[in-house]
Short mmCIF file of C-alpha atoms and ligand atoms in Angstrom, two decimals:
data_model
loop_
_atom_site.label_atom_id
_atom_site.label_comp_id
_atom_site.label_asym_id
_atom_site.label_seq_id
_atom_site.Cartn_x
_atom_site.Cartn_y
_atom_site.Cartn_z
CA MET A 1115 -6.51 -126.81 -104.02
CA ALA A 1116 -7.63 -127.93 -100.52
CA PHE A 1117 -6.24 -126.32 -97.54
CA LYS A 1118 -5.16 -129.03 -94.72
CA VAL A 1119 -6.22 -128.23 -91.14
CA ALA A 1120 -5.13 -130.24 -88.33
CA VAL A 1121 -7.43 -131.07 -85.90
CA LEU A 1122 -6.34 -131.76 -82.36
CA PRO A 1123 -9.65 -132.29 -80.35
CA GLY A 1124 -7.63 -132.78 -76.68
CA ASP A 1125 -9.36 -133.62 -73.26
CA GLY A 1126 -12.38 -133.19 -71.80
CA ILE A 1127 -14.87 -131.46 -73.63
CA GLY A 1128 -12.48 -130.69 -76.59
CA PRO A 1129 -13.77 -133.28 -78.78
CA GLU A 1130 -17.34 -132.44 -78.53
CA VAL A 1131 -16.61 -128.59 -79.38
CA VAL A 1132 -14.27 -129.19 -81.98
CA ALA A 1133 -16.55 -131.51 -83.93
CA GLU A 1134 -19.03 -128.67 -84.03
CA ALA A 1135 -16.25 -126.26 -85.35
CA VAL A 1136 -15.41 -128.65 -88.24
CA LYS A 1137 -19.26 -128.74 -88.58
CA VAL A 1138 -19.59 -125.38 -89.32
CA ILE A 1139 -16.50 -124.87 -91.42
CA ARG A 1140 -17.67 -127.49 -93.72
CA ALA A 1141 -20.95 -125.61 -93.90
CA VAL A 1142 -19.23 -122.42 -95.01
CA SER A 1143 -16.49 -123.98 -97.56
CA SER A 1144 -15.51 -127.26 -98.96
CA ASP A 1145 -11.85 -125.79 -99.44
CA PHE A 1146 -10.69 -127.80 -96.54
CA GLU A 1147 -9.48 -130.89 -95.59
CA PHE A 1148 -9.42 -132.59 -92.19
CA GLU A 1149 -6.86 -134.58 -90.08
CA GLU A 1150 -7.11 -135.35 -86.58
CA ALA A 1151 -4.07 -135.94 -84.23
CA LEU A 1152 -3.90 -136.70 -80.46
CA ILE A 1153 -2.87 -134.34 -78.01
CA GLY A 1154 -3.12 -133.68 -73.90
CA GLY A 1155 -3.86 -136.22 -71.49
CA ILE A 1156 -5.46 -138.61 -73.70
CA ALA A 1157 -2.46 -138.32 -75.95
CA TYR A 1158 -0.04 -139.14 -72.65
CA ASP A 1159 -2.46 -142.11 -71.74
CA GLN A 1160 -2.14 -143.69 -75.20
CA THR A 1161 1.29 -142.79 -76.18
CA GLY A 1162 3.10 -141.75 -73.27
CA HIS A 1163 3.55 -138.21 -74.17
CA PRO A 1164 1.35 -135.33 -74.41
CA LEU A 1165 2.84 -133.91 -77.70
CA PRO A 1166 3.26 -137.26 -79.76
CA ALA A 1167 6.03 -136.49 -82.76
CA LYS A 1168 3.10 -137.42 -85.09
CA THR A 1169 0.98 -134.54 -83.77
CA LEU A 1170 3.85 -132.18 -84.04
CA ASP A 1171 4.58 -133.58 -87.58
CA LEU A 1172 1.17 -133.15 -88.62
CA CYS A 1173 1.12 -129.46 -87.42
CA HIS A 1174 4.33 -128.77 -89.40
CA GLU A 1175 2.89 -129.82 -92.60
CA ALA A 1176 -0.71 -128.33 -92.32
CA ASP A 1177 -1.71 -125.05 -93.07
CA ALA A 1178 -3.61 -124.35 -89.78
CA ALA A 1179 -4.35 -126.38 -86.35
CA LEU A 1180 -7.73 -126.21 -84.80
CA MET A 1181 -7.51 -127.20 -81.36
CA GLY A 1182 -10.08 -128.04 -78.36
CA ALA A 1183 -8.59 -128.19 -74.69
CA VAL A 1184 -5.84 -130.22 -72.84
CA GLY A 1185 -5.83 -131.35 -69.19
CA GLY A 1186 -7.80 -132.57 -66.49
CA PRO A 1187 -7.33 -133.50 -62.73
CA LYS A 1188 -6.46 -136.74 -63.98
CA TRP A 1189 -3.04 -135.60 -65.41
CA ASP A 1190 -2.21 -132.90 -62.83
CA ASN A 1191 0.31 -135.05 -60.96
CA ILE A 1192 2.15 -136.30 -63.61
CA GLN A 1193 5.95 -136.41 -63.00
CA PRO A 1194 8.12 -134.95 -64.27
CA THR A 1195 5.96 -131.78 -64.69
CA SER A 1196 7.56 -131.53 -68.40
CA LEU A 1197 4.92 -134.18 -69.31
CA ARG A 1198 1.82 -132.49 -68.06
CA PRO A 1199 -0.36 -131.40 -70.69
CA GLU A 1200 -0.32 -127.83 -70.21
CA VAL A 1201 3.51 -127.80 -70.30
CA GLY A 1202 4.19 -130.66 -72.41
CA ALA A 1203 1.53 -130.06 -74.91
CA LEU A 1204 0.48 -126.57 -75.22
CA LEU A 1205 3.72 -124.87 -74.20
CA ALA A 1206 5.76 -127.24 -76.02
CA LEU A 1207 3.58 -126.55 -79.16
CA ARG A 1208 3.77 -122.74 -79.01
CA SER A 1209 7.42 -123.03 -78.78
CA GLU A 1210 7.77 -125.82 -81.32
CA LEU A 1211 5.36 -124.11 -83.91
CA ASN A 1212 7.04 -120.44 -83.22
CA LEU A 1213 3.53 -119.21 -82.17
CA TYR A 1214 4.91 -115.85 -80.77
CA SER A 1215 1.69 -113.84 -81.23
CA ASN A 1216 -1.58 -114.66 -79.62
CA VAL A 1217 -4.63 -112.79 -80.48
CA ARG A 1218 -7.42 -112.86 -77.84
CA PRO A 1219 -10.42 -110.64 -79.04
CA ALA A 1220 -12.84 -109.83 -76.19
CA LYS A 1221 -16.09 -108.91 -77.52
CA THR A 1222 -19.40 -108.55 -75.80
CA MET A 1223 -22.53 -110.15 -77.76
CA LYS A 1224 -25.60 -107.83 -77.41
CA ALA A 1225 -27.67 -111.23 -76.37
CA LEU A 1226 -25.49 -111.62 -73.55
CA LEU A 1227 -25.15 -108.24 -72.04
CA THR A 1228 -26.77 -108.86 -69.07
CA ALA A 1229 -24.10 -111.61 -68.19
CA SER A 1230 -21.35 -108.74 -67.65
CA PRO A 1231 -20.12 -108.21 -64.42
CA LEU A 1232 -19.60 -104.37 -65.12
CA LYS A 1233 -23.12 -102.16 -65.25
CA GLY A 1234 -25.32 -101.17 -68.02
CA ASP A 1235 -23.06 -100.37 -71.50
CA HIS A 1236 -19.81 -100.63 -69.48
CA GLY A 1237 -19.64 -104.04 -70.56
CA MET A 1238 -20.35 -103.77 -73.91
CA ILE A 1239 -16.96 -104.25 -75.28
CA ASP A 1240 -14.96 -104.83 -78.11
CA LEU A 1241 -11.31 -105.24 -77.75
CA CYS A 1242 -8.33 -107.53 -78.90
CA VAL A 1243 -5.31 -108.50 -76.50
CA VAL A 1244 -2.39 -109.28 -78.79
CA ARG A 1245 0.02 -111.30 -76.43
CA GLU A 1246 3.43 -111.86 -77.06
CA LEU A 1247 3.87 -116.19 -76.29
CA THR A 1248 6.87 -117.49 -76.85
CA GLY A 1249 9.25 -115.13 -74.37
CA GLY A 1250 9.37 -113.83 -71.15
CA ILE A 1251 9.38 -115.33 -67.64
CA TYR A 1252 7.92 -118.37 -69.46
CA PHE A 1253 10.50 -119.36 -71.30
CA GLY A 1254 13.64 -117.59 -69.66
CA GLU A 1255 16.69 -119.44 -68.44
CA PRO A 1256 17.85 -119.99 -65.88
CA ARG A 1257 14.67 -121.34 -64.12
CA GLU A 1258 15.94 -123.59 -60.94
CA ARG A 1259 15.73 -124.07 -57.32
CA ARG A 1260 18.74 -123.08 -55.19
CA GLU A 1261 19.93 -123.38 -51.54
CA ASN A 1262 18.51 -127.07 -51.26
CA GLY A 1263 15.36 -125.87 -53.02
CA THR A 1264 14.60 -123.05 -50.65
CA VAL A 1265 15.46 -120.18 -53.46
CA ALA A 1266 13.54 -120.62 -56.54
CA VAL A 1267 14.34 -118.69 -59.84
CA ASP A 1268 12.57 -117.57 -63.01
CA THR A 1269 13.97 -115.43 -65.81
CA CYS A 1270 12.26 -112.62 -67.86
CA ILE A 1271 14.34 -112.33 -70.93
CA TYR A 1272 13.41 -110.19 -74.04
CA SER A 1273 15.23 -109.48 -76.84
CA ARG A 1274 14.48 -106.30 -79.66
CA ALA A 1275 13.93 -109.11 -82.40
CA GLU A 1276 10.98 -110.63 -80.33
CA ILE A 1277 9.44 -107.18 -79.35
CA GLU A 1278 9.58 -106.21 -83.13
CA ARG A 1279 7.78 -109.13 -84.69
CA ILE A 1280 5.20 -109.15 -82.16
CA THR A 1281 4.52 -105.19 -82.29
CA LEU A 1282 4.22 -105.34 -85.81
CA ASN A 1283 1.77 -107.95 -85.71
CA ALA A 1284 -0.36 -105.78 -82.92
CA PHE A 1285 -0.13 -102.99 -86.01
CA ASP A 1286 -1.22 -105.55 -88.36
CA VAL A 1287 -4.49 -106.39 -86.04
CA ALA A 1288 -5.04 -103.02 -85.38
CA ARG A 1289 -5.57 -101.73 -89.26
CA ALA A 1290 -8.04 -104.46 -89.54
CA ARG A 1291 -9.86 -102.39 -86.29
CA ARG A 1292 -9.75 -99.00 -85.08
CA ARG A 1293 -6.18 -98.50 -85.49
CA GLU A 1294 -5.35 -97.65 -81.63
CA VAL A 1295 -2.93 -99.82 -80.16
CA VAL A 1296 -2.04 -99.42 -76.15
CA SER A 1297 1.25 -100.93 -75.41
CA VAL A 1298 1.22 -102.19 -71.78
CA ASP A 1299 4.46 -102.77 -69.73
CA LYS A 1300 6.17 -102.16 -66.13
CA ALA A 1301 8.72 -99.57 -67.62
CA ASN A 1302 8.80 -97.78 -64.43
CA VAL A 1303 10.43 -100.89 -62.83
CA LEU A 1304 11.59 -103.80 -65.06
CA GLU A 1305 14.24 -103.69 -67.40
CA THR A 1306 12.59 -105.90 -70.38
CA SER A 1307 9.85 -103.24 -70.12
CA ARG A 1308 12.21 -100.60 -70.88
CA LEU A 1309 13.54 -102.20 -74.13
CA TRP A 1310 9.70 -102.96 -74.66
CA ARG A 1311 8.83 -99.49 -74.72
CA GLU A 1312 11.93 -98.54 -76.51
CA VAL A 1313 11.37 -100.77 -79.66
CA VAL A 1314 7.65 -99.61 -79.59
CA THR A 1315 7.97 -96.02 -79.73
CA GLU A 1316 10.58 -96.86 -82.63
CA LEU A 1317 8.19 -98.74 -84.88
CA ALA A 1318 5.24 -96.39 -83.54
CA ALA A 1319 7.35 -93.64 -85.51
CA GLN A 1320 7.55 -95.56 -88.70
CA ASN A 1321 3.91 -96.81 -88.53
CA PRO A 1322 1.73 -93.53 -88.14
CA ASP A 1323 -1.37 -94.70 -89.36
CA VAL A 1324 -1.85 -96.55 -86.29
CA LYS A 1325 -2.08 -94.52 -82.84
CA VAL A 1326 -0.11 -95.93 -80.17
CA THR A 1327 0.36 -95.15 -76.58
CA HIS A 1328 1.89 -96.39 -73.69
CA MET A 1329 0.43 -97.79 -70.09
CA LEU A 1330 1.77 -99.40 -67.39
CA VAL A 1331 0.49 -103.17 -66.50
CA ASP A 1332 -1.49 -102.33 -63.25
CA ASN A 1333 -2.77 -99.12 -64.40
CA CYS A 1334 -4.27 -101.40 -67.31
CA ALA A 1335 -5.81 -103.93 -64.99
CA MET A 1336 -7.58 -100.93 -63.57
CA GLN A 1337 -8.63 -99.23 -66.61
CA LEU A 1338 -10.27 -102.21 -67.93
CA ILE A 1339 -12.54 -102.42 -65.03
CA ARG A 1340 -12.96 -98.49 -64.68
CA ASP A 1341 -13.82 -98.20 -68.57
CA PRO A 1342 -12.87 -100.91 -70.77
CA ARG A 1343 -14.17 -99.57 -73.79
CA GLN A 1344 -11.14 -96.81 -74.32
CA PHE A 1345 -9.48 -99.89 -75.62
CA ASP A 1346 -9.21 -101.37 -79.12
CA VAL A 1347 -6.00 -103.30 -79.09
CA ILE A 1348 -3.48 -104.10 -76.20
CA LEU A 1349 -0.49 -104.75 -76.89
CA THR A 1350 1.65 -106.40 -74.14
CA GLU A 1351 4.12 -109.60 -73.03
CA ASN A 1352 3.81 -113.09 -72.30
CA MET A 1353 2.49 -112.98 -68.54
CA PHE A 1354 0.86 -109.62 -68.40
CA GLY A 1355 -1.10 -110.80 -71.47
CA ASP A 1356 -2.05 -114.22 -69.81
CA ILE A 1357 -3.37 -111.84 -66.94
CA LEU A 1358 -5.03 -109.03 -69.01
CA SER A 1359 -6.74 -111.28 -71.43
CA ASP A 1360 -8.59 -113.44 -68.56
CA GLU A 1361 -9.62 -110.02 -67.07
CA ALA A 1362 -10.40 -108.46 -70.39
CA SER A 1363 -12.36 -112.07 -71.42
CA MET A 1364 -14.49 -111.92 -67.92
CA ILE A 1365 -16.43 -108.63 -69.25
CA THR A 1366 -18.04 -109.97 -71.81
CA GLY A 1367 -19.96 -112.15 -69.33
CA SER A 1368 -18.66 -115.51 -70.31
CA LEU A 1369 -15.33 -117.29 -70.82
CA GLY A 1370 -17.28 -119.95 -72.96
CA LEU A 1371 -17.78 -117.66 -75.67
CA LEU A 1372 -14.19 -116.59 -76.57
CA PRO A 1373 -11.70 -117.60 -79.47
CA SER A 1374 -8.04 -117.21 -79.93
CA ALA A 1375 -5.47 -117.17 -82.21
CA SER A 1376 -1.82 -118.18 -81.77
CA LEU A 1377 0.17 -117.04 -84.91
CA SER A 1378 3.49 -117.81 -86.17
CA ASP A 1379 5.29 -116.57 -89.71
CA ALA A 1380 3.74 -117.19 -92.56
CA LYS A 1381 4.55 -120.54 -94.76
CA GLY A 1382 4.37 -119.23 -98.04
CA ASP A 1383 1.63 -116.63 -98.14
CA LEU A 1384 -0.35 -117.91 -95.24
CA PRO A 1385 0.41 -117.24 -91.55
CA PHE A 1386 0.26 -120.39 -89.57
CA GLY A 1387 -2.02 -120.39 -86.76
CA LEU A 1388 -3.07 -122.74 -83.98
CA TYR A 1389 -6.79 -121.79 -83.23
CA GLU A 1390 -8.51 -122.81 -80.12
CA PRO A 1391 -11.40 -121.55 -77.24
CA VAL A 1392 -10.00 -119.38 -74.44
CA HIS A 1393 -11.62 -121.79 -71.99
CA GLY A 1394 -10.32 -125.26 -70.79
CA SER A 1395 -11.14 -128.71 -70.89
CA ALA A 1396 -14.12 -128.61 -68.37
CA PRO A 1397 -13.81 -132.04 -67.51
CA ASP A 1398 -17.14 -132.01 -65.10
CA ILE A 1399 -19.12 -131.88 -68.09
CA ALA A 1400 -17.25 -133.91 -70.56
CA GLY A 1401 -19.26 -136.09 -72.71
CA GLN A 1402 -22.59 -134.63 -71.74
CA GLY A 1403 -23.43 -132.82 -74.50
CA ARG A 1404 -23.56 -129.50 -72.08
CA ALA A 1405 -20.72 -127.90 -73.59
CA ASN A 1406 -20.72 -124.38 -75.36
CA PRO A 1407 -19.12 -124.44 -78.86
CA VAL A 1408 -19.48 -121.15 -79.75
CA ALA A 1409 -15.57 -120.36 -78.52
CA THR A 1410 -14.42 -123.07 -80.73
CA ILE A 1411 -16.75 -121.95 -83.55
CA LEU A 1412 -15.46 -118.54 -83.65
CA SER A 1413 -11.96 -119.61 -83.16
CA ALA A 1414 -12.65 -121.41 -86.67
CA ALA A 1415 -13.72 -118.31 -87.74
CA MET A 1416 -10.67 -116.60 -86.64
CA MET A 1417 -8.76 -119.37 -88.64
CA LEU A 1418 -10.37 -118.59 -91.54
CA GLN A 1419 -9.74 -114.40 -91.01
CA TYR A 1420 -5.99 -114.73 -90.11
CA THR A 1421 -4.60 -118.02 -91.98
CA PHE A 1422 -7.02 -118.04 -94.74
CA LYS A 1423 -7.42 -114.29 -95.23
CA ASN A 1424 -11.38 -115.21 -96.33
CA LEU A 1425 -13.13 -112.40 -94.28
CA GLU A 1426 -16.05 -112.93 -95.92
CA ALA A 1427 -16.67 -116.65 -94.67
CA ALA A 1428 -15.30 -115.62 -91.27
CA LYS A 1429 -17.77 -112.80 -90.94
CA ARG A 1430 -20.40 -115.10 -91.60
CA ILE A 1431 -19.72 -117.65 -89.21
CA GLU A 1432 -19.76 -114.73 -86.49
CA ASP A 1433 -22.83 -113.14 -87.62
CA ALA A 1434 -24.61 -117.01 -87.50
CA CYS A 1435 -23.48 -117.43 -84.08
CA ASN A 1436 -24.90 -114.05 -82.93
CA LYS A 1437 -28.08 -114.72 -84.64
CA VAL A 1438 -28.48 -118.08 -83.27
CA LEU A 1439 -28.02 -116.39 -79.65
CA GLU A 1440 -29.99 -113.82 -80.38
CA SER A 1441 -32.73 -116.26 -81.26
CA GLY A 1442 -32.64 -117.77 -77.80
CA LEU A 1443 -31.04 -121.03 -77.91
CA ARG A 1444 -28.65 -121.80 -75.37
CA THR A 1445 -26.17 -124.52 -73.89
CA ALA A 1446 -26.55 -124.45 -70.11
CA ASP A 1447 -23.38 -122.18 -69.10
CA ILE A 1448 -25.44 -119.23 -70.45
CA PHE A 1449 -29.01 -120.23 -70.37
CA GLU A 1450 -31.64 -117.80 -68.97
CA PRO A 1451 -35.17 -118.01 -68.23
CA GLY A 1452 -36.93 -117.79 -71.54
CA CYS A 1453 -34.56 -119.10 -73.60
CA GLN A 1454 -34.24 -122.56 -75.19
CA LEU A 1455 -32.07 -125.08 -73.82
CA VAL A 1456 -30.06 -127.16 -76.37
CA SER A 1457 -27.21 -129.67 -76.52
CA THR A 1458 -23.54 -128.68 -77.86
CA SER A 1459 -24.65 -130.48 -81.45
CA LYS A 1460 -28.00 -128.64 -81.39
CA LEU A 1461 -26.46 -125.31 -81.23
CA GLY A 1462 -23.44 -126.24 -83.69
CA ASP A 1463 -26.23 -127.50 -86.02
CA ALA A 1464 -28.11 -124.29 -85.74
CA ILE A 1465 -25.02 -122.26 -86.35
CA ALA A 1466 -24.18 -124.57 -89.42
CA ALA A 1467 -27.43 -123.86 -90.73
CA ALA A 1468 -27.71 -119.97 -90.04
CA VAL A 1469 -24.30 -119.67 -92.21
C1 IPM B 2087 -3.45 -119.54 -71.36
C2 IPM B 2087 -3.44 -120.70 -70.20
C3 IPM B 2087 -1.90 -120.92 -70.30
C4 IPM B 2087 -0.84 -119.78 -70.31
C5 IPM B 2087 -1.35 -122.19 -69.18
C6 IPM B 2087 -2.68 -123.09 -69.31
C7 IPM B 2087 -0.20 -122.42 -69.45
O1 IPM B 2087 -3.65 -119.94 -69.12
O2 IPM B 2087 -3.41 -120.15 -72.21
O3 IPM B 2087 -3.61 -118.30 -71.19
O4 IPM B 2087 -0.33 -119.67 -69.06
O5 IPM B 2087 -0.35 -119.46 -71.49
MG1 MG B 2088 -4.28 -117.82 -69.37
#
């Protein structure tokens, strides 16, 4: 039986990098059928909405979705802001599809260690941020202006159930790694963080195979620079996870190489996931064959791992990316003297051949 993958290329370099990821999945398995749909600025231009109903329907019926990127300067000033690609497509998709668990691994590739801003082996990290993605201050009500617009309100709100499901998910992620979870909060100040810590502590006691510790978010931001190799899995709420995942990703030297998964509960046996590169739509280089497809190809590997439970195929894709980069092929963003500069599709071809 073929699995169905919704393909959402989006804006900027999205279509170019997604095409390479589809190429690599096809090279590794014939179990998948792909169906494309519009999302982001291009969807707004063609249909008047950045997340057309047809796209949402396709995601609901598919087993997984592979996305490129959305947004760009052309759509930055759309009014109302709820129609901007970031809000109207990305945040809406997270909430509509209940994608509450955002898994963002940050792993330095040996061939690219010199690009890390940290000295020597300090930059050689292999950690994973598990970020709660559908709650907290991003979605809490009320959010409004008061006093003639001179006062602004956002609300951070978390329920026990929301904290439980992301925590259990982080434990599962840890079980496939070194089984160490650092739960990050601001429990010395915030009530939501005190509930967070209470729930995580309870679940830790029921899951003794995973080692769980707690860390305040400001300390975590510092520890990531001081000694990032102490971390295996970082479990945290929505906004802290947004910030810490950018920080962690930069330690690897290039945002352009990092994949991500946004997971919801299982459809049948398989957890539905939206897989996308951590980088944005890079409109300045769109359409020139200069984009780095590795982050999207690694996102496809995460799709095989997390939704389709095909660890062997996922590993083959990861190994192929490493092998091709170690052989010296580079897109412009990670080019170094002595390496061979190739286009987006040439790098995709090489990785597809290497799997
Ligand atoms: C991310 C991005 C988004 C977020 C923006 C584009 C809304 O920064 O996926 O990390 O804040 O979640
Ligand atoms: Mg972010």
